[in-house]
Structures are given as C-alpha cells and as structure tokens.
Amino acid sequence: MKKRIVAGVVGGLLAGGIFVYTTIEKSEARDAYSTYVKETYQEQPDIELSWDWKMGGYVGEVTLANEPFAGTYFLETYGDGSIHDNVLETYWELEAERTIHERLVSEGFLKEEETVRAEVPIGVSDETQANVSPTPTSIYETNPETYLNVSIMFHEDWNNTDEQKQRILNVIREIESDVYSIHFSFDGKPGGNDDYTERYMMFTREASDIDPSFLDVRTIEDLNAYDRLYGFDETTFMTEYHFDGTPIEDETTR
C-alpha cells in the first residue's frame, strides 16, 4: 500500500510538472506569435494554438482584419526559433489566379466558369525582400517564373481534337513568361473527378524526363509528338495514356 501511495504521489508530481511546463510553453508561443503579428502586420488579433507533432511545437492560426491581407493564416516556428507564416504566399496565389483568369478570359482562351489555380511554395516570401506595408510586392515583381505553378482546369472531356490542342498552345503563349509550370486538366464534370475520367498534362519551364518544356511546344505537331496524358483510374489510381485514350503500358511504348 505504501509503495502504491508513493508511486501515486510521484506520478502526480510528474503530471503536474508536465502540465506546468506545457502551459508555460504554450503561453510563450502565444506571446511570440502575437509579437510577430503586431510587428509584421500591425494587428493584435487572438492567436489560436494547436500542437503539431511533426514540427514539435505549437502552430498558430490567426485571422487578419486589415486589407489587403484580410483572411485566416497559419503561423509556425522553425527549429532555429524563426517564425513563418503563409500570408504572402496566399496573397500572391490569389493575385495570380485572379489576374491570369482575367487575361485568359479576355483573350477568349478560357471560359468565365473555368478555373485557374496558382501555387507558390511555402517559404518563398522568406527569400524575397517584400514590403508588406502598406502594399505587398506583386508576384509578378518577384521573378515568379522560378516558382509560380499554375493549373488550368478546362471544363470539358479530353477528345483529342485540334481545337483543344490549340487552346492549350494559346494558354501557354499567353502566360509562359509568368510561370514555372502549367498543369492542364480536362474534366467533363467540373468540381470533381469521382467518375475517374479526368485527364491532364503537365508542362514545365525546364523539360523533365516525362514532361516537356512549354518553351519547346510551339505547334500542334509538337503536342502530338509528346502524346502523353495522365489520368485517374478506379483500380490503379493513376494511368498514363496516349492522346487517343490508349493506355501507355510500359517504357517501350513511350
């Protein structure tokens, strides 16, 4: 009985110590994030904290009220103690999506209801000397061709027509100076690919082993020579196809 009492006391002390430690750590994280947000964005909103096992610390969620950054973002602390957020990445992605969509629609290369999605890798803002107040640096003033990836989602099935191929070429020519990669998606059911009919293709600024450079794709004949689509399949998840819909079975048929 005595041993059990002693063990219970020790266990209680340890649990109490851990509770106090984590409470202090959480409080310190909140204070650090609050100071960072105030100094960087001149706001003092509440910070919601949650434990991130991968990062090994607390990550924060913050909602900014002032334009142009009004919205909800995350905060995280790296191993060296530096704090990072996704505010500029989010702002730049929205800017790219809006302006590229407007450009393509105005040129008649994209329908109003079709979609543009842009991606800026996390950490880009850390490498860019951006003046975040009062107006952030535009994505187009930060050498975007090194990291701006864009998805163009056509709301139609892939039918392997010259009209579709020409539309791909038109889009490439219109935005090639502002992006690193372009991902084209064809889906007859906009908003989802649960029917496993989506087909897509990828072009990059620098050609890879499986994806061509959009700088080298100039004509419909260039596209036909490439002759590769990716697609989702209900059993194998992802399959490679020729433009005519024939699956690419192995390396010898590529």
CSV table of C-alpha atoms in Angstrom, one decimal:
chain,number,residue,atom,x,y,z
A,1,MET,CA,0.0,0.0,0.0
A,2,LYS,CA,2.8,2.4,0.9
A,3,LYS,CA,4.6,1.7,-2.4
A,4,ARG,CA,1.3,2.5,-4.2
A,5,ILE,CA,0.9,5.7,-2.3
A,6,VAL,CA,4.5,6.8,-3.1
A,7,ALA,CA,4.1,5.9,-6.8
A,8,GLY,CA,0.8,7.8,-6.9
A,9,VAL,CA,2.5,10.9,-5.4
A,10,VAL,CA,5.5,10.7,-7.8
A,11,GLY,CA,3.1,10.2,-10.7
A,12,GLY,CA,1.1,13.2,-9.6
A,13,LEU,CA,4.1,15.4,-9.3
A,14,LEU,CA,5.4,14.4,-12.7
A,15,ALA,CA,2.0,15.0,-14.3
A,16,GLY,CA,1.8,18.4,-12.5
A,17,GLY,CA,5.2,19.3,-13.7
A,18,ILE,CA,4.4,18.4,-17.3
A,19,PHE,CA,1.2,20.4,-17.1
A,20,VAL,CA,3.0,23.4,-15.8
A,21,TYR,CA,5.8,23.0,-18.5
A,22,THR,CA,3.3,22.7,-21.4
A,23,THR,CA,1.3,25.6,-20.1
A,24,ILE,CA,4.3,27.8,-19.9
A,25,GLU,CA,5.5,26.7,-23.4
A,26,LYS,CA,2.1,27.4,-24.8
A,27,SER,CA,2.0,30.8,-23.3
A,28,GLU,CA,5.4,31.6,-24.6
A,29,ALA,CA,4.4,30.5,-28.1
A,30,ARG,CA,1.3,32.7,-28.0
A,31,ASP,CA,3.3,35.7,-26.8
A,32,ALA,CA,5.9,35.2,-29.6
A,33,TYR,CA,3.3,34.8,-32.3
A,34,SER,CA,1.4,37.9,-31.0
A,35,THR,CA,4.5,40.0,-31.1
A,36,TYR,CA,5.4,38.7,-34.6
A,37,VAL,CA,2.0,39.6,-36.0
A,38,LYS,CA,1.9,43.0,-34.4
A,39,GLU,CA,5.4,43.9,-35.7
A,40,THR,CA,4.8,42.4,-39.2
A,41,TYR,CA,1.2,43.3,-39.9
A,42,GLN,CA,0.4,45.9,-37.3
A,43,GLU,CA,-2.5,44.0,-35.9
A,44,GLN,CA,-3.2,42.3,-32.5
A,45,PRO,CA,-5.7,39.5,-33.2
A,46,ASP,CA,-6.3,36.5,-31.0
A,47,ILE,CA,-4.0,33.5,-31.8
A,48,GLU,CA,-5.4,30.0,-31.8
A,49,LEU,CA,-2.8,27.4,-30.9
A,50,SER,CA,-2.6,23.7,-31.6
A,51,TRP,CA,0.2,21.2,-31.1
A,52,ASP,CA,2.0,20.0,-34.2
A,53,TRP,CA,3.8,16.7,-33.6
A,54,LYS,CA,5.7,17.0,-36.9
A,55,MET,CA,7.0,20.5,-36.1
A,56,GLY,CA,7.5,19.6,-32.5
A,57,GLY,CA,5.8,22.7,-31.2
A,58,TYR,CA,2.8,24.9,-31.3
A,59,VAL,CA,1.4,26.2,-34.6
A,60,GLY,CA,-0.9,29.2,-34.6
A,61,GLU,CA,-3.9,30.3,-36.5
A,62,VAL,CA,-4.5,34.0,-37.0
A,63,THR,CA,-7.3,36.0,-38.7
A,64,LEU,CA,-6.1,39.4,-40.0
A,65,ALA,CA,-8.8,42.1,-40.5
A,66,ASN,CA,-7.0,44.8,-42.4
A,67,GLU,CA,-6.7,44.8,-46.2
A,68,PRO,CA,-5.1,43.7,-48.3
A,69,PHE,CA,-4.4,40.7,-46.1
A,70,ALA,CA,-7.8,40.1,-44.5
A,71,GLY,CA,-8.1,36.4,-44.0
A,72,THR,CA,-7.1,33.4,-41.9
A,73,TYR,CA,-3.5,32.1,-42.0
A,74,PHE,CA,-1.2,29.8,-40.1
A,75,LEU,CA,2.0,30.6,-38.1
A,76,GLU,CA,4.8,28.1,-37.3
A,77,THR,CA,8.1,28.2,-35.6
A,78,TYR,CA,11.2,26.6,-37.2
A,79,GLY,CA,13.9,24.8,-35.3
A,80,ASP,CA,16.1,27.9,-35.2
A,81,GLY,CA,13.3,29.8,-33.5
A,82,SER,CA,12.3,31.9,-36.5
A,83,ILE,CA,8.6,32.4,-37.1
A,84,HIS,CA,7.0,31.9,-40.6
A,85,ASP,CA,3.5,32.4,-42.0
A,86,ASN,CA,1.7,31.9,-45.3
A,87,VAL,CA,0.3,35.4,-45.7
A,88,LEU,CA,2.3,36.5,-48.7
A,89,GLU,CA,2.1,33.1,-50.4
A,90,THR,CA,-1.7,33.2,-50.1
A,91,TYR,CA,-1.9,36.8,-51.3
A,92,TRP,CA,0.3,36.1,-54.3
A,93,GLU,CA,-1.6,32.9,-55.2
A,94,LEU,CA,-4.9,34.8,-55.2
A,95,GLU,CA,-3.4,37.6,-57.2
A,96,ALA,CA,-2.1,35.2,-59.8
A,97,GLU,CA,-5.3,33.3,-60.0
A,98,ARG,CA,-7.4,36.4,-60.5
A,99,THR,CA,-5.1,38.2,-63.0
A,100,ILE,CA,-4.3,35.1,-65.1
A,101,HIS,CA,-8.0,34.1,-65.2
A,102,GLU,CA,-8.9,37.7,-66.3
A,103,ARG,CA,-6.2,37.6,-69.0
A,104,LEU,CA,-7.2,34.3,-70.4
A,105,VAL,CA,-10.9,35.1,-70.4
A,106,SER,CA,-10.4,38.5,-72.1
A,107,GLU,CA,-8.4,36.8,-74.9
A,108,GLY,CA,-11.1,34.1,-75.3
A,109,PHE,CA,-8.8,31.3,-74.3
A,110,LEU,CA,-10.8,30.4,-71.2
A,111,LYS,CA,-14.5,30.4,-70.3
A,112,GLU,CA,-15.6,32.5,-67.4
A,113,GLU,CA,-16.6,29.5,-65.4
A,114,GLU,CA,-13.4,27.6,-66.0
A,115,THR,CA,-10.8,27.6,-63.2
A,116,VAL,CA,-7.3,28.9,-62.6
A,117,ARG,CA,-5.3,27.7,-59.6
A,118,ALA,CA,-1.9,29.0,-58.6
A,119,GLU,CA,0.7,27.7,-56.2
A,120,VAL,CA,3.6,29.4,-54.5
A,121,PRO,CA,5.7,27.1,-52.4
A,122,ILE,CA,5.8,27.9,-48.7
A,123,GLY,CA,8.9,29.9,-47.8
A,124,VAL,CA,9.1,32.0,-51.0
A,125,SER,CA,8.3,35.1,-49.0
A,126,ASP,CA,11.2,34.4,-46.7
A,127,GLU,CA,13.6,34.6,-49.7
A,128,THR,CA,12.0,37.8,-51.0
A,129,GLN,CA,12.5,41.3,-49.6
A,130,ALA,CA,8.9,42.2,-49.7
A,131,ASN,CA,7.5,45.4,-48.3
A,132,VAL,CA,4.4,44.1,-46.6
A,133,SER,CA,3.0,47.5,-45.6
A,134,PRO,CA,1.0,49.2,-46.9
A,135,THR,CA,1.1,47.1,-50.1
A,136,PRO,CA,2.9,43.8,-50.7
A,137,THR,CA,5.2,43.3,-53.6
A,138,SER,CA,3.3,41.8,-56.5
A,139,ILE,CA,4.0,38.2,-57.5
A,140,TYR,CA,5.0,39.5,-60.9
A,141,GLU,CA,7.8,41.6,-59.4
A,142,THR,CA,9.5,38.7,-57.7
A,143,ASN,CA,10.8,36.6,-60.5
A,144,PRO,CA,7.7,34.3,-60.5
A,145,GLU,CA,9.0,32.0,-63.3
A,146,THR,CA,11.2,30.3,-60.8
A,147,TYR,CA,8.3,29.1,-58.5
A,148,LEU,CA,4.8,30.1,-59.7
A,149,ASN,CA,2.9,26.9,-60.7
A,150,VAL,CA,-0.5,27.3,-62.4
A,151,SER,CA,-3.3,24.8,-63.0
A,152,ILE,CA,-5.8,25.5,-65.8
A,153,MET,CA,-8.9,23.5,-65.4
A,154,PHE,CA,-10.9,23.1,-68.6
A,155,HIS,CA,-14.5,22.1,-68.1
A,156,GLU,CA,-14.6,19.6,-70.9
A,157,ASP,CA,-13.6,16.0,-71.6
A,158,TRP,CA,-10.4,15.3,-73.5
A,159,ASN,CA,-11.5,14.5,-77.0
A,160,ASN,CA,-8.1,14.8,-78.7
A,161,THR,CA,-9.2,17.5,-81.1
A,162,ASP,CA,-7.0,20.1,-82.8
A,163,GLU,CA,-9.3,22.8,-81.2
A,164,GLN,CA,-8.3,21.5,-77.7
A,165,LYS,CA,-4.7,21.4,-78.6
A,166,GLN,CA,-4.7,24.9,-80.0
A,167,ARG,CA,-6.4,26.1,-76.8
A,168,ILE,CA,-3.5,24.6,-74.8
A,169,LEU,CA,-1.0,26.4,-77.0
A,170,ASN,CA,-2.9,29.7,-76.7
A,171,VAL,CA,-2.8,29.5,-73.0
A,172,ILE,CA,0.9,28.6,-72.9
A,173,ARG,CA,1.8,31.5,-75.1
A,174,GLU,CA,-0.3,33.9,-73.0
A,175,ILE,CA,1.2,33.1,-69.6
A,176,GLU,CA,4.6,31.4,-70.2
A,177,SER,CA,6.6,34.4,-69.1
A,178,ASP,CA,5.0,34.4,-65.7
A,179,VAL,CA,5.1,30.8,-64.6
A,180,TYR,CA,7.4,27.9,-63.9
A,181,SER,CA,4.9,25.1,-64.7
A,182,ILE,CA,1.5,24.7,-66.3
A,183,HIS,CA,-0.8,21.9,-65.5
A,184,PHE,CA,-3.8,21.4,-67.8
A,185,SER,CA,-6.8,19.4,-66.5
A,186,PHE,CA,-9.7,18.1,-68.6
A,187,ASP,CA,-12.8,17.0,-66.7
A,188,GLY,CA,-16.3,16.7,-68.0
A,189,LYS,CA,-17.7,17.0,-64.5
A,190,PRO,CA,-16.3,20.3,-63.1
A,191,GLY,CA,-15.6,20.2,-59.4
A,192,GLY,CA,-14.6,16.6,-59.0
A,193,ASN,CA,-13.1,13.5,-60.7
A,194,ASP,CA,-15.1,10.8,-58.8
A,195,ASP,CA,-16.0,9.3,-62.2
A,196,TYR,CA,-12.3,8.6,-62.9
A,197,THR,CA,-12.5,10.3,-66.3
A,198,GLU,CA,-10.2,13.3,-65.6
A,199,ARG,CA,-7.2,13.6,-68.0
A,200,TYR,CA,-4.4,16.1,-67.5
A,201,MET,CA,-1.0,17.0,-68.8
A,202,MET,CA,2.0,19.0,-67.4
A,203,PHE,CA,4.4,21.4,-69.0
A,204,THR,CA,7.4,22.9,-67.2
A,205,ARG,CA,9.9,25.7,-68.0
A,206,GLU,CA,12.7,23.1,-68.0
A,207,ALA,CA,11.8,19.8,-69.6
A,208,SER,CA,11.9,16.7,-67.4
A,209,ASP,CA,12.2,13.0,-68.3
A,210,ILE,CA,8.4,12.8,-68.5
A,211,ASP,CA,7.1,16.3,-69.0
A,212,PRO,CA,8.2,18.6,-71.9
A,213,SER,CA,9.1,22.3,-71.7
A,214,PHE,CA,6.3,24.6,-72.7
A,215,LEU,CA,9.0,26.7,-74.3
A,216,ASP,CA,9.6,24.0,-76.8
A,217,VAL,CA,6.0,23.1,-77.5
A,218,ARG,CA,5.0,25.5,-80.3
A,219,THR,CA,2.7,23.7,-82.7
A,220,ILE,CA,0.0,21.0,-82.7
A,221,GLU,CA,2.6,18.7,-84.2
A,222,ASP,CA,4.8,19.3,-81.1
A,223,LEU,CA,2.0,18.3,-78.9
A,224,ASN,CA,1.3,15.2,-81.0
A,225,ALA,CA,4.9,14.2,-80.7
A,226,TYR,CA,4.7,14.4,-77.0
A,227,ASP,CA,1.4,12.3,-76.9
A,228,ARG,CA,1.1,11.8,-73.2
A,229,LEU,CA,-1.8,12.3,-70.8
A,230,TYR,CA,-2.2,11.3,-67.2
A,231,GLY,CA,-5.4,10.1,-65.8
A,232,PHE,CA,-7.1,8.6,-62.7
A,233,ASP,CA,-8.2,5.0,-62.9
A,234,GLU,CA,-10.5,3.3,-60.4
A,235,THR,CA,-8.3,0.3,-59.9
A,236,THR,CA,-4.7,1.5,-60.5
A,237,PHE,CA,-5.4,5.1,-59.4
A,238,MET,CA,-3.1,6.7,-62.0
A,239,THR,CA,-2.6,5.6,-65.6
A,240,GLU,CA,-0.6,7.1,-68.4
A,241,TYR,CA,-2.4,7.5,-71.8
A,242,HIS,CA,-1.7,8.3,-75.4
A,243,PHE,CA,-3.9,11.2,-76.7
A,244,ASP,CA,-6.2,8.7,-78.3
A,245,GLY,CA,-7.0,7.2,-75.0
A,246,THR,CA,-4.8,4.1,-75.3
A,247,PRO,CA,-3.0,3.3,-72.0
A,248,ILE,CA,0.7,3.5,-72.1
A,249,GLU,CA,1.7,0.1,-70.8
A,250,ASP,CA,5.5,0.2,-70.3
A,251,GLU,CA,8.6,2.1,-71.2
A,252,THR,CA,9.0,0.6,-74.6
A,253,THR,CA,5.7,2.1,-75.8
A,254,ARG,CA,6.5,5.7,-74.7
